[in-house]
């Protein structure tokens, strides 16, 4: 019930700020949010220029701490009457010491192991390195185009805060490498000796050729959060730069080659689902950089894409934006 109350308060405050923005007037606005028959929140905005400051506050965290502080304490009602208005102000006092302020640091210490959940979407580009160099530097047939070689990841992420400026992101997800070859007629030919990248010599108008590999993954990324978490700015999210790095491991669940071409006036697509001697396991390191609600990622596979001796020596990587 308490969690529902917290979300109601935070949601109501956000909705109220949107309403005040539409008014855009200099006169003070008083917003009364009725939560239950006996509980309400009163928010007074003195100037429309304050709205941006209020938008940067984490009201969910604010009311988490405020409501937690009410547990085990008596609540009184103070009233003030005047000829023009009646103002009601709720306050609370500690039964042990009514002169001491609430200990925010202890509250944070008790709740620092709290874990939250989110779904993250990685969108970026894929490529690979051969002995530390891009394959197109040697005009290799498996060189890829950065534009069109998309990397997509869908992740279920848990975030566990274990220190004032330190938390761990861990979870599971699925991802897709899409390696779009620079030459549109490249096919993958597999035999007992390995896999080769060979041009298709048919008399056709080739439009696209690519290799797609999908994985199920697990990751563990420790993150340093440099946001200001002093009491004065406890709910201020304007300075929230963060950086993290950690390992991941994945298991290949599918792979296929695809070539698209026009032949005799008909558009054709040849798709071949095969393992192509690719490693079933991938493992590597992930780097994350974030500021406020914007995050970047960089993944680098430390093991090679193909089994040793069965294909080119390639280490895949990807980078992009986290949504």
mmCIF file of C-alpha atoms in Angstrom, residues 68-232:
data_model
loop_
_atom_site.group_PDB
_atom_site.id
_atom_site.type_symbol
_atom_site.label_atom_id
_atom_site.label_comp_id
_atom_site.label_asym_id
_atom_site.label_seq_id
_atom_site.Cartn_x
_atom_site.Cartn_y
_atom_site.Cartn_z
ATOM 1 C CA UNK A 68 9.688 6.121 5.152
ATOM 2 C CA UNK A 69 10.351 8.773 7.788
ATOM 3 C CA UNK A 70 6.690 8.731 8.894
ATOM 4 C CA UNK A 71 6.837 5.120 10.028
ATOM 5 C CA UNK A 72 6.856 4.814 13.806
ATOM 6 C CA UNK A 73 6.218 8.514 14.388
ATOM 7 C CA UNK A 74 3.186 10.458 15.528
ATOM 8 C CA UNK A 75 1.483 12.779 13.044
ATOM 9 C CA UNK A 76 -0.177 15.998 14.116
ATOM 10 C CA UNK A 77 -2.312 18.593 12.356
ATOM 11 C CA UNK A 78 -1.510 22.277 12.617
ATOM 12 C CA UNK A 79 -4.180 24.801 11.548
ATOM 13 C CA UNK A 80 -4.039 28.500 10.870
ATOM 14 C CA UNK A 81 -7.113 30.625 10.228
ATOM 15 C CA UNK A 82 -7.285 34.093 8.676
ATOM 16 C CA UNK A 83 -9.971 36.230 7.132
ATOM 17 C CA UNK A 84 -8.936 35.276 3.609
ATOM 18 C CA UNK A 85 -7.886 31.678 3.736
ATOM 19 C CA UNK A 86 -7.334 28.586 5.839
ATOM 20 C CA UNK A 87 -4.014 26.819 5.636
ATOM 21 C CA UNK A 88 -3.481 23.303 6.968
ATOM 22 C CA UNK A 89 0.040 22.009 7.472
ATOM 23 C CA UNK A 90 0.884 18.448 8.450
ATOM 24 C CA UNK A 91 3.973 17.781 10.552
ATOM 25 C CA UNK A 92 5.455 14.845 12.390
ATOM 26 C CA UNK A 93 7.545 14.476 15.501
ATOM 27 C CA UNK A 94 9.816 11.754 16.741
ATOM 28 C CA UNK A 95 8.586 10.060 19.893
ATOM 29 C CA UNK A 96 12.191 9.798 21.116
ATOM 30 C CA UNK A 97 13.504 13.261 20.257
ATOM 31 C CA UNK A 98 11.273 15.871 18.687
ATOM 32 C CA UNK A 99 14.134 18.326 18.156
ATOM 33 C CA UNK A 100 16.404 16.228 15.969
ATOM 34 C CA UNK A 101 16.125 16.253 12.194
ATOM 35 C CA UNK A 102 15.462 13.064 10.294
ATOM 36 C CA UNK A 103 18.683 11.163 9.646
ATOM 37 C CA UNK A 104 18.749 10.987 5.866
ATOM 38 C CA UNK A 105 22.148 9.262 5.763
ATOM 39 C CA UNK A 106 20.966 6.373 7.938
ATOM 40 C CA UNK A 107 17.816 6.064 5.859
ATOM 41 C CA UNK A 108 19.921 5.887 2.719
ATOM 42 C CA UNK A 109 22.268 3.350 4.327
ATOM 43 C CA UNK A 110 19.339 1.095 5.220
ATOM 44 C CA UNK A 111 17.881 1.321 1.716
ATOM 45 C CA UNK A 112 21.076 1.366 -0.327
ATOM 46 C CA UNK A 113 20.740 -2.281 -1.363
ATOM 47 C CA UNK A 114 17.422 -1.590 -3.057
ATOM 48 C CA UNK A 115 17.142 -3.180 -6.516
ATOM 49 C CA UNK A 116 15.127 -1.675 -9.356
ATOM 50 C CA UNK A 117 14.232 -3.183 -12.725
ATOM 51 C CA UNK A 118 14.026 -1.819 -16.256
ATOM 52 C CA UNK A 119 13.972 -2.968 -19.875
ATOM 53 C CA UNK A 120 16.820 -1.514 -21.934
ATOM 54 C CA UNK A 121 17.165 -1.433 -25.706
ATOM 55 C CA UNK A 122 20.602 -1.269 -27.338
ATOM 56 C CA UNK A 123 20.695 0.158 -30.848
ATOM 57 C CA UNK A 124 23.963 0.645 -32.675
ATOM 58 C CA UNK A 125 26.303 -0.612 -35.360
ATOM 59 C CA UNK A 126 28.282 -3.858 -35.709
ATOM 60 C CA UNK A 127 31.736 -4.533 -37.084
ATOM 61 C CA UNK A 128 34.779 -6.698 -36.397
ATOM 62 C CA UNK A 129 38.547 -6.485 -36.283
ATOM 63 C CA UNK A 130 41.042 -8.856 -37.885
ATOM 64 C CA UNK A 131 44.358 -8.818 -36.008
ATOM 65 C CA UNK A 132 43.510 -5.352 -34.720
ATOM 66 C CA UNK A 133 42.622 -3.932 -38.162
ATOM 67 C CA UNK A 134 39.392 -3.427 -40.072
ATOM 68 C CA UNK A 135 39.042 -5.995 -42.889
ATOM 69 C CA UNK A 136 38.322 -3.313 -45.495
ATOM 70 C CA UNK A 137 41.906 -2.066 -45.071
ATOM 71 C CA UNK A 138 42.983 -5.255 -46.876
ATOM 72 C CA UNK A 139 39.974 -5.373 -49.228
ATOM 73 C CA UNK A 140 38.771 -8.607 -47.612
ATOM 74 C CA UNK A 141 35.501 -10.032 -49.024
ATOM 75 C CA UNK A 142 33.954 -10.102 -45.546
ATOM 76 C CA UNK A 143 34.468 -6.349 -44.950
ATOM 77 C CA UNK A 144 31.221 -4.757 -43.781
ATOM 78 C CA UNK A 145 29.428 -1.462 -44.199
ATOM 79 C CA UNK A 146 29.004 0.400 -40.895
ATOM 80 C CA UNK A 147 25.684 1.837 -42.074
ATOM 81 C CA UNK A 148 23.282 -1.083 -42.255
ATOM 82 C CA UNK A 149 25.330 -3.396 -40.029
ATOM 83 C CA UNK A 150 22.974 -2.907 -37.112
ATOM 84 C CA UNK A 151 23.363 -4.227 -33.603
ATOM 85 C CA UNK A 152 20.131 -4.659 -31.632
ATOM 86 C CA UNK A 153 19.799 -5.778 -28.018
ATOM 87 C CA UNK A 154 16.782 -6.220 -25.744
ATOM 88 C CA UNK A 155 17.744 -6.565 -22.085
ATOM 89 C CA UNK A 156 16.018 -7.111 -18.754
ATOM 90 C CA UNK A 157 18.244 -5.205 -16.331
ATOM 91 C CA UNK A 158 18.342 -5.143 -12.531
ATOM 92 C CA UNK A 159 20.080 -2.197 -10.857
ATOM 93 C CA UNK A 160 21.332 -2.798 -7.316
ATOM 94 C CA UNK A 161 22.809 0.187 -5.484
ATOM 95 C CA UNK A 162 25.486 -0.962 -3.037
ATOM 96 C CA UNK A 163 27.095 2.374 -2.190
ATOM 97 C CA UNK A 164 26.471 6.088 -2.185
ATOM 98 C CA UNK A 165 27.896 6.500 -5.695
ATOM 99 C CA UNK A 166 28.165 2.893 -6.800
ATOM 100 C CA UNK A 167 25.676 0.398 -8.203
ATOM 101 C CA UNK A 168 25.696 -2.776 -10.280
ATOM 102 C CA UNK A 169 23.627 -3.423 -13.399
ATOM 103 C CA UNK A 170 23.043 -7.112 -14.045
ATOM 104 C CA UNK A 171 20.594 -9.039 -16.143
ATOM 105 C CA UNK A 172 19.793 -11.062 -19.227
ATOM 106 C CA UNK A 173 18.864 -10.298 -22.794
ATOM 107 C CA UNK A 174 18.964 -11.219 -26.461
ATOM 108 C CA UNK A 175 21.017 -9.530 -29.177
ATOM 109 C CA UNK A 176 21.550 -9.595 -32.923
ATOM 110 C CA UNK A 177 24.688 -8.910 -34.930
ATOM 111 C CA UNK A 178 23.945 -7.880 -38.516
ATOM 112 C CA UNK A 179 27.076 -7.797 -40.682
ATOM 113 C CA UNK A 180 26.167 -6.194 -44.016
ATOM 114 C CA UNK A 181 28.948 -6.855 -46.500
ATOM 115 C CA UNK A 182 30.410 -4.077 -48.626
ATOM 116 C CA UNK A 183 29.975 -6.203 -51.738
ATOM 117 C CA UNK A 184 26.341 -7.082 -52.368
ATOM 118 C CA UNK A 185 27.035 -10.511 -53.919
ATOM 119 C CA UNK A 186 28.991 -12.186 -51.091
ATOM 120 C CA UNK A 187 27.859 -15.674 -50.055
ATOM 121 C CA UNK A 188 29.130 -17.962 -47.293
ATOM 122 C CA UNK A 189 30.242 -21.359 -48.570
ATOM 123 C CA UNK A 190 30.794 -24.103 -45.998
ATOM 124 C CA UNK A 191 32.703 -27.356 -46.498
ATOM 125 C CA UNK A 192 34.725 -29.748 -44.364
ATOM 126 C CA UNK A 193 37.712 -27.413 -44.381
ATOM 127 C CA UNK A 194 35.841 -24.365 -43.116
ATOM 128 C CA UNK A 195 33.811 -21.421 -44.374
ATOM 129 C CA UNK A 196 34.786 -19.023 -47.151
ATOM 130 C CA UNK A 197 33.309 -15.732 -48.311
ATOM 131 C CA UNK A 198 32.777 -16.055 -52.052
ATOM 132 C CA UNK A 199 31.281 -13.707 -54.679
ATOM 133 C CA UNK A 200 28.123 -15.001 -56.363
ATOM 134 C CA UNK A 201 28.905 -14.943 -60.093
ATOM 135 C CA UNK A 202 25.342 -15.279 -61.397
ATOM 136 C CA UNK A 203 24.121 -12.680 -63.881
ATOM 137 C CA UNK A 204 21.830 -10.902 -61.416
ATOM 138 C CA UNK A 205 21.347 -7.452 -59.944
ATOM 139 C CA UNK A 206 22.513 -7.987 -56.369
ATOM 140 C CA UNK A 207 21.072 -5.620 -53.749
ATOM 141 C CA UNK A 208 22.290 -6.834 -50.367
ATOM 142 C CA UNK A 209 24.216 -9.611 -48.646
ATOM 143 C CA UNK A 210 24.707 -10.053 -44.918
ATOM 144 C CA UNK A 211 25.374 -12.409 -42.024
ATOM 145 C CA UNK A 212 23.121 -12.339 -38.944
ATOM 146 C CA UNK A 213 23.959 -13.939 -35.588
ATOM 147 C CA UNK A 214 21.733 -13.913 -32.489
ATOM 148 C CA UNK A 215 22.639 -14.646 -28.875
ATOM 149 C CA UNK A 216 21.113 -14.920 -25.445
ATOM 150 C CA UNK A 217 23.319 -13.013 -23.005
ATOM 151 C CA UNK A 218 24.060 -12.347 -19.347
ATOM 152 C CA UNK A 219 25.947 -9.268 -18.149
ATOM 153 C CA UNK A 220 27.331 -7.736 -14.953
ATOM 154 C CA UNK A 221 28.369 -4.076 -15.136
ATOM 155 C CA UNK A 222 29.551 -2.136 -12.029
ATOM 156 C CA UNK A 223 28.794 1.575 -12.451
ATOM 157 C CA UNK A 224 30.184 4.677 -10.729
ATOM 158 C CA UNK A 225 27.534 7.389 -10.353
ATOM 159 C CA UNK A 226 28.973 10.900 -9.984
ATOM 160 C CA UNK A 227 25.654 12.605 -9.253
ATOM 161 C CA UNK A 228 25.437 14.986 -6.273
ATOM 162 C CA UNK A 229 23.785 13.103 -3.435
ATOM 163 C CA UNK A 230 24.240 15.554 -0.587
ATOM 164 C CA UNK A 231 21.184 16.277 1.518
ATOM 165 C CA UNK A 232 20.674 19.592 -0.225
#
